[in-house]
Coordinates of C-alpha atoms in Angstrom, one line a residue:
X274 CA -99.4 -96.0 43.0
X275 CA -98.0 -93.2 40.8
X276 CA -95.9 -91.9 43.8
X277 CA -94.0 -95.1 43.9
X278 CA -93.7 -95.3 40.1
X279 CA -92.6 -91.5 39.8
X280 CA -90.1 -92.0 42.3
X281 CA -88.3 -95.1 40.8
X282 CA -87.9 -93.2 37.3
X283 CA -86.5 -90.3 39.4
X284 CA -83.9 -92.4 40.7
X285 CA -83.3 -94.3 37.4
X286 CA -84.7 -97.6 38.2
X287 CA -83.1 -98.9 35.2
X288 CA -79.5 -98.9 36.5
X289 CA -80.5 -100.1 40.3
X290 CA -79.6 -103.6 38.9
X291 CA -76.0 -102.2 38.6
X292 CA -75.8 -103.0 42.2
X293 CA -74.7 -106.7 41.4
X294 CA -71.3 -105.3 40.3
X295 CA -70.7 -102.4 42.9
X296 CA -71.8 -104.8 45.9
X297 CA -71.4 -108.3 44.0
X298 CA -68.2 -108.3 42.9
X299 CA -66.2 -106.7 46.3
X300 CA -68.7 -109.0 48.1
X301 CA -67.3 -112.3 45.9
X302 CA -63.6 -110.7 46.5
X303 CA -63.7 -110.6 49.9
X304 CA -64.5 -114.4 50.1
X305 CA -61.2 -114.8 48.9
X306 CA -59.7 -113.8 52.0
X307 CA -62.7 -114.2 54.8
X308 CA -65.0 -117.2 55.5
X309 CA -68.3 -116.9 54.9
X310 CA -70.4 -116.0 58.1
X311 CA -73.5 -114.4 59.4
X312 CA -71.2 -111.2 60.1
X313 CA -70.6 -111.5 56.4
X314 CA -73.9 -111.5 55.3
X315 CA -74.9 -108.6 57.4
X316 CA -72.1 -106.6 56.0
X317 CA -73.0 -107.4 52.6
X318 CA -76.7 -106.0 53.4
X319 CA -75.2 -103.1 54.8
X320 CA -73.3 -102.5 51.8
X321 CA -76.3 -102.9 49.2
X322 CA -78.4 -100.4 51.6
X323 CA -75.7 -97.7 51.7
X324 CA -75.0 -98.5 47.8
X325 CA -78.7 -97.9 47.1
X326 CA -79.1 -94.5 49.2
X327 CA -76.1 -93.2 47.3
X328 CA -77.6 -94.1 44.1
X329 CA -80.9 -92.5 45.0
X330 CA -78.8 -89.1 46.2
X331 CA -76.9 -89.1 42.6
X332 CA -79.4 -89.9 40.4
X333 CA -81.7 -87.1 41.9
X334 CA -79.0 -84.3 41.8
X335 CA -78.3 -85.2 38.5
X336 CA -81.6 -85.2 37.2
X337 CA -82.5 -81.8 39.1
X338 CA -79.4 -80.5 37.0
X339 CA -80.6 -82.0 34.0
X340 CA -84.2 -80.4 34.1
X341 CA -84.3 -77.8 31.1
X342 CA -82.6 -80.7 28.9
X343 CA -85.2 -83.3 30.1
X344 CA -87.9 -81.3 29.6
X345 CA -87.3 -81.1 25.7
X346 CA -85.7 -84.9 25.2
X347 CA -86.6 -86.9 28.1
X348 CA -90.0 -85.3 29.9
X349 CA -90.5 -88.9 31.4
X350 CA -87.7 -87.6 33.8
X351 CA -88.8 -84.0 34.2
X352 CA -92.0 -85.1 34.9
X353 CA -91.3 -86.5 37.8
X354 CA -89.6 -83.5 39.0
X355 CA -92.6 -81.7 38.5
X356 CA -94.8 -84.5 40.3
X357 CA -92.9 -83.4 43.4
X358 CA -91.8 -80.3 42.9
X359 CA -87.9 -79.3 43.2
X360 CA -88.0 -78.5 46.5
X361 CA -89.3 -82.0 47.7
X362 CA -86.8 -83.6 45.9
X363 CA -83.9 -81.5 47.5
X364 CA -85.3 -82.5 51.3
X365 CA -85.2 -86.3 49.6
X366 CA -81.7 -85.7 48.9
X367 CA -80.8 -84.2 52.3
X368 CA -82.7 -86.9 54.1
X369 CA -81.0 -89.9 52.5
X370 CA -77.8 -88.2 52.7
X371 CA -78.5 -88.0 56.3
X372 CA -79.4 -91.5 56.7
X373 CA -76.6 -92.8 54.6
X374 CA -74.3 -90.8 56.9
X375 CA -75.4 -92.1 59.9
X376 CA -75.1 -95.8 58.5
X377 CA -71.7 -94.9 56.9
X378 CA -70.6 -93.8 60.3
X379 CA -72.1 -96.5 62.3
X380 CA -70.5 -99.4 60.1
X381 CA -67.3 -97.4 60.7
X382 CA -67.3 -97.8 64.3
X383 CA -68.3 -101.5 64.2
X384 CA -65.8 -102.4 61.4
X385 CA -63.4 -100.0 63.2
X386 CA -62.5 -98.2 59.8
X387 CA -62.8 -94.6 59.6
X388 CA -61.5 -94.8 55.8
X389 CA -65.4 -95.7 55.5
X390 CA -66.3 -92.1 56.5
X391 CA -63.5 -90.6 54.3
X392 CA -64.7 -93.0 51.1
X393 CA -68.4 -91.8 51.7
X394 CA -67.6 -88.2 52.1
X395 CA -65.4 -88.0 49.4
X396 CA -68.3 -89.6 47.0
X397 CA -70.7 -87.4 48.1
X398 CA -68.4 -84.5 46.7
X399 CA -67.9 -85.9 43.3
X400 CA -71.7 -86.8 43.2
X401 CA -72.6 -83.1 43.9
X402 CA -69.7 -81.8 41.9
X403 CA -70.3 -83.9 38.8
X404 CA -73.5 -81.7 38.0
X405 CA -73.7 -78.9 40.4
X406 CA -72.0 -75.5 40.0
X407 CA -68.9 -74.3 40.3
X408 CA -67.5 -77.9 39.4
X409 CA -70.1 -78.9 37.0
X410 CA -67.4 -82.1 36.2
X411 CA -70.4 -83.2 33.7
X412 CA -69.2 -80.3 31.4
X413 CA -65.7 -80.6 31.5
X414 CA -64.5 -83.1 28.7
X415 CA -61.8 -85.3 30.4
X416 CA -63.3 -85.0 34.0
X417 CA -66.8 -85.9 33.0
X418 CA -65.5 -90.1 32.6
X419 CA -63.3 -89.7 35.5
X420 CA -65.7 -88.2 37.8
X421 CA -68.3 -91.0 36.8
X422 CA -65.7 -93.6 37.1
X423 CA -65.0 -92.8 40.7
X424 CA -68.4 -91.8 41.8
X425 CA -70.1 -94.8 40.3
X426 CA -67.2 -97.6 40.6
X427 CA -63.9 -97.1 42.1
X428 CA -65.4 -95.5 45.5
X429 CA -68.4 -97.3 45.6
X430 CA -66.6 -100.7 45.1
X431 CA -63.6 -99.9 47.4
X432 CA -66.0 -98.8 50.2
X433 CA -67.9 -102.3 50.0
X434 CA -64.9 -103.8 49.7
X435 CA -63.7 -102.3 53.0
X436 CA -66.9 -102.4 54.8
X437 CA -67.3 -106.5 54.2
X438 CA -63.2 -107.6 54.3
X439 CA -62.2 -105.0 57.2
X440 CA -59.1 -104.4 55.0
X441 CA -57.6 -104.0 51.1
X442 CA -56.1 -106.9 49.7
X443 CA -53.9 -106.2 46.7
X444 CA -55.5 -108.6 44.3
X445 CA -58.7 -107.2 45.1
X446 CA -57.7 -103.6 44.7
X447 CA -56.3 -104.1 41.4
X448 CA -59.1 -105.9 40.4
X449 CA -61.6 -103.2 41.2
X450 CA -59.4 -100.4 39.3
X451 CA -59.1 -102.7 36.4
X452 CA -62.9 -102.8 36.4
X453 CA -63.5 -99.2 37.1
X454 CA -61.5 -98.4 34.1
X455 CA -64.0 -100.9 32.3
X456 CA -66.4 -98.6 32.7
X457 CA -65.4 -95.8 31.2
X458 CA -66.1 -96.6 27.9
X459 CA -69.7 -97.3 29.2
X460 CA -70.0 -93.8 29.9
X461 CA -68.6 -92.4 26.9
X462 CA -71.3 -95.0 24.9
X463 CA -74.2 -93.6 27.0
X464 CA -73.4 -89.9 25.7
X465 CA -73.9 -90.9 22.1
X466 CA -77.7 -91.4 22.1
X467 CA -77.7 -87.5 24.1
X468 CA -75.4 -85.9 21.7
X469 CA -78.1 -83.4 19.8
X470 CA -79.1 -82.6 23.4
X471 CA -75.9 -82.3 24.7
X472 CA -74.7 -79.8 22.2
X473 CA -78.0 -77.2 22.3
X474 CA -77.1 -77.4 26.0
X475 CA -73.6 -76.7 25.7
X476 CA -72.6 -79.5 27.9
X477 CA -68.9 -80.4 26.4
X478 CA -68.9 -84.1 27.4
X479 CA -66.7 -86.3 25.2
X480 CA -69.2 -87.1 22.5
X481 CA -69.9 -83.3 22.0
X482 CA -65.9 -82.3 22.1
X483 CA -64.8 -85.1 19.6
X484 CA -67.9 -86.3 17.8
X485 CA -69.8 -89.3 18.2
X486 CA -67.5 -91.7 15.7
X487 CA -64.4 -90.4 17.5
X488 CA -65.9 -91.1 20.8
X489 CA -67.1 -94.6 20.2
X490 CA -63.7 -95.6 18.6
X491 CA -62.2 -94.2 22.0
X492 CA -64.6 -96.0 24.0
X493 CA -63.9 -99.2 21.8
X494 CA -60.1 -99.1 22.2
X495 CA -60.6 -98.6 26.1
X496 CA -62.9 -101.6 26.5
X497 CA -60.4 -104.0 24.4
X498 CA -57.3 -102.8 26.2
X499 CA -59.1 -103.0 29.9
X500 CA -60.9 -106.2 28.9
X501 CA -57.7 -108.0 28.0
X502 CA -56.2 -106.3 31.0
X503 CA -59.0 -108.1 33.3
X504 CA -58.3 -111.6 31.3
X505 CA -54.8 -111.6 31.3
X506 CA -54.5 -110.7 34.9
X507 CA -57.0 -113.2 36.3
X508 CA -55.5 -115.8 33.9
X509 CA -52.0 -115.9 33.9
X510 CA -51.3 -114.4 37.7
X511 CA -54.5 -116.1 39.5
X512 CA -56.0 -119.0 37.5
X513 CA -55.4 -122.5 38.2
X514 CA -55.5 -124.6 34.7
X515 CA -58.5 -126.8 34.6
X516 CA -61.7 -127.7 32.1
X517 CA -63.9 -127.1 34.8
X518 CA -62.2 -123.4 35.4
X519 CA -61.6 -122.8 31.7
X520 CA -65.4 -123.0 31.2
X521 CA -65.8 -119.4 33.5
X522 CA -63.1 -117.9 31.7
X523 CA -64.2 -118.7 28.4
X524 CA -67.4 -117.3 29.2
X525 CA -66.2 -114.1 30.5
X526 CA -64.3 -113.6 27.3
X527 CA -67.7 -114.4 25.4
X528 CA -69.5 -111.7 27.5
X529 CA -66.8 -109.0 27.3
X530 CA -66.8 -109.9 23.1
X531 CA -70.5 -109.2 23.1
X532 CA -70.3 -105.6 24.3
X533 CA -67.4 -104.6 22.3
X534 CA -68.6 -106.1 19.2
X535 CA -71.8 -104.2 19.8
X536 CA -69.6 -101.1 20.1
X537 CA -68.4 -101.9 16.8
X538 CA -72.0 -102.2 15.2
X539 CA -73.1 -98.7 16.8
X540 CA -70.1 -97.1 15.5
X541 CA -71.2 -98.6 11.6
X542 CA -74.2 -97.1 12.4
X543 CA -72.9 -93.6 13.7
X544 CA -71.8 -93.0 9.8
X545 CA -72.7 -89.0 9.2
X546 CA -74.4 -89.6 6.1
X547 CA -76.7 -92.4 7.5
X548 CA -77.6 -90.3 10.3
X549 CA -79.3 -87.4 8.1
X550 CA -82.3 -90.1 7.6
X551 CA -84.4 -89.1 10.8
X552 CA -85.4 -93.0 11.4
X553 CA -81.9 -94.4 11.5
X554 CA -81.0 -91.5 14.0
X555 CA -83.5 -92.7 16.3
X556 CA -82.7 -96.4 15.6
X557 CA -78.8 -95.5 16.7
X558 CA -80.4 -93.9 19.6
X559 CA -82.5 -96.9 20.5
X560 CA -79.2 -99.1 20.2
X561 CA -77.6 -97.6 23.1
X562 CA -77.9 -100.2 25.6
X563 CA -76.0 -99.2 28.9
X564 CA -77.4 -100.8 31.3
X565 CA -77.1 -104.3 29.6
X566 CA -73.4 -103.4 29.0
X567 CA -72.9 -102.8 32.6
X568 CA -74.3 -106.2 33.4
X569 CA -72.7 -107.9 30.9
X570 CA -69.0 -106.4 31.8
X571 CA -69.8 -106.9 35.7
X572 CA -71.0 -110.7 35.1
X573 CA -68.0 -111.5 32.9
X574 CA -65.8 -110.3 35.9
X575 CA -68.0 -112.0 38.4
X576 CA -67.3 -115.1 36.6
X577 CA -63.1 -115.0 36.4
X578 CA -63.7 -114.1 40.7
X579 CA -66.1 -116.9 41.1
X580 CA -63.6 -119.0 38.6
X581 CA -60.8 -118.7 41.4
X582 CA -63.1 -119.0 44.5
X583 CA -64.3 -122.4 43.4
X584 CA -61.9 -125.1 44.6

């Protein structure tokens, strides 16, 4: 039981529900162009399995890279490295990479889409380059959020969509690109709670470079613009006027607004004079609900797509 629990901590189980975004959005988009069938279900399941394998790999690579910092500030993660041992974790990564590679090659043959292999290799490169030298994009201010957007959303979602639908469609690709931009603020906000740790470790991510308040402001602006882009794209160019469909649209708007209002609240909490109080600093750190924001934004986007899918 301890081994299973340690493994799920190691692969950051709290982010695993995000598969609803990475596979759910492409799967629902695909239904706008292909019929529901047993083949469709099989492709969705394979997409989900490959996503989880890739997620495990990325999380483990990042945890090995962050071992020393986690030892001080997130010992529950570094403890899992100690439990398994670095050598065993590296072997786990190699085995997982081989399994995902075999599945990807197999599906590329079945779907007659060699682009699946290319997307997998590009994604694997960025997953490694984010945390590992000589690239270490995590510590390169602009490359930090760009790499995360690519490796966590754009590449996996394009991969899933291509695997499920068999080809790309303009509507779906644009939606996935906008969604990838919507995720950028989440990466900025996720760093707010780790500011002290990252600064001590000399990790020059946006939060350390710009400071907490500017980072939150940038995240809020990008969030507002990208959310409006998604809403306008689906409302003015896709949606058909009907009261029933407007319920989905308004609900999606509420989900987006909830996330932005949370950002604004955290901005107010991040006043430097307030953070001199240790209790208020800890309250700020505990107010970073990245998995919730990810799910809220993802559910809003799913509602917009579902609104179009329902006849």
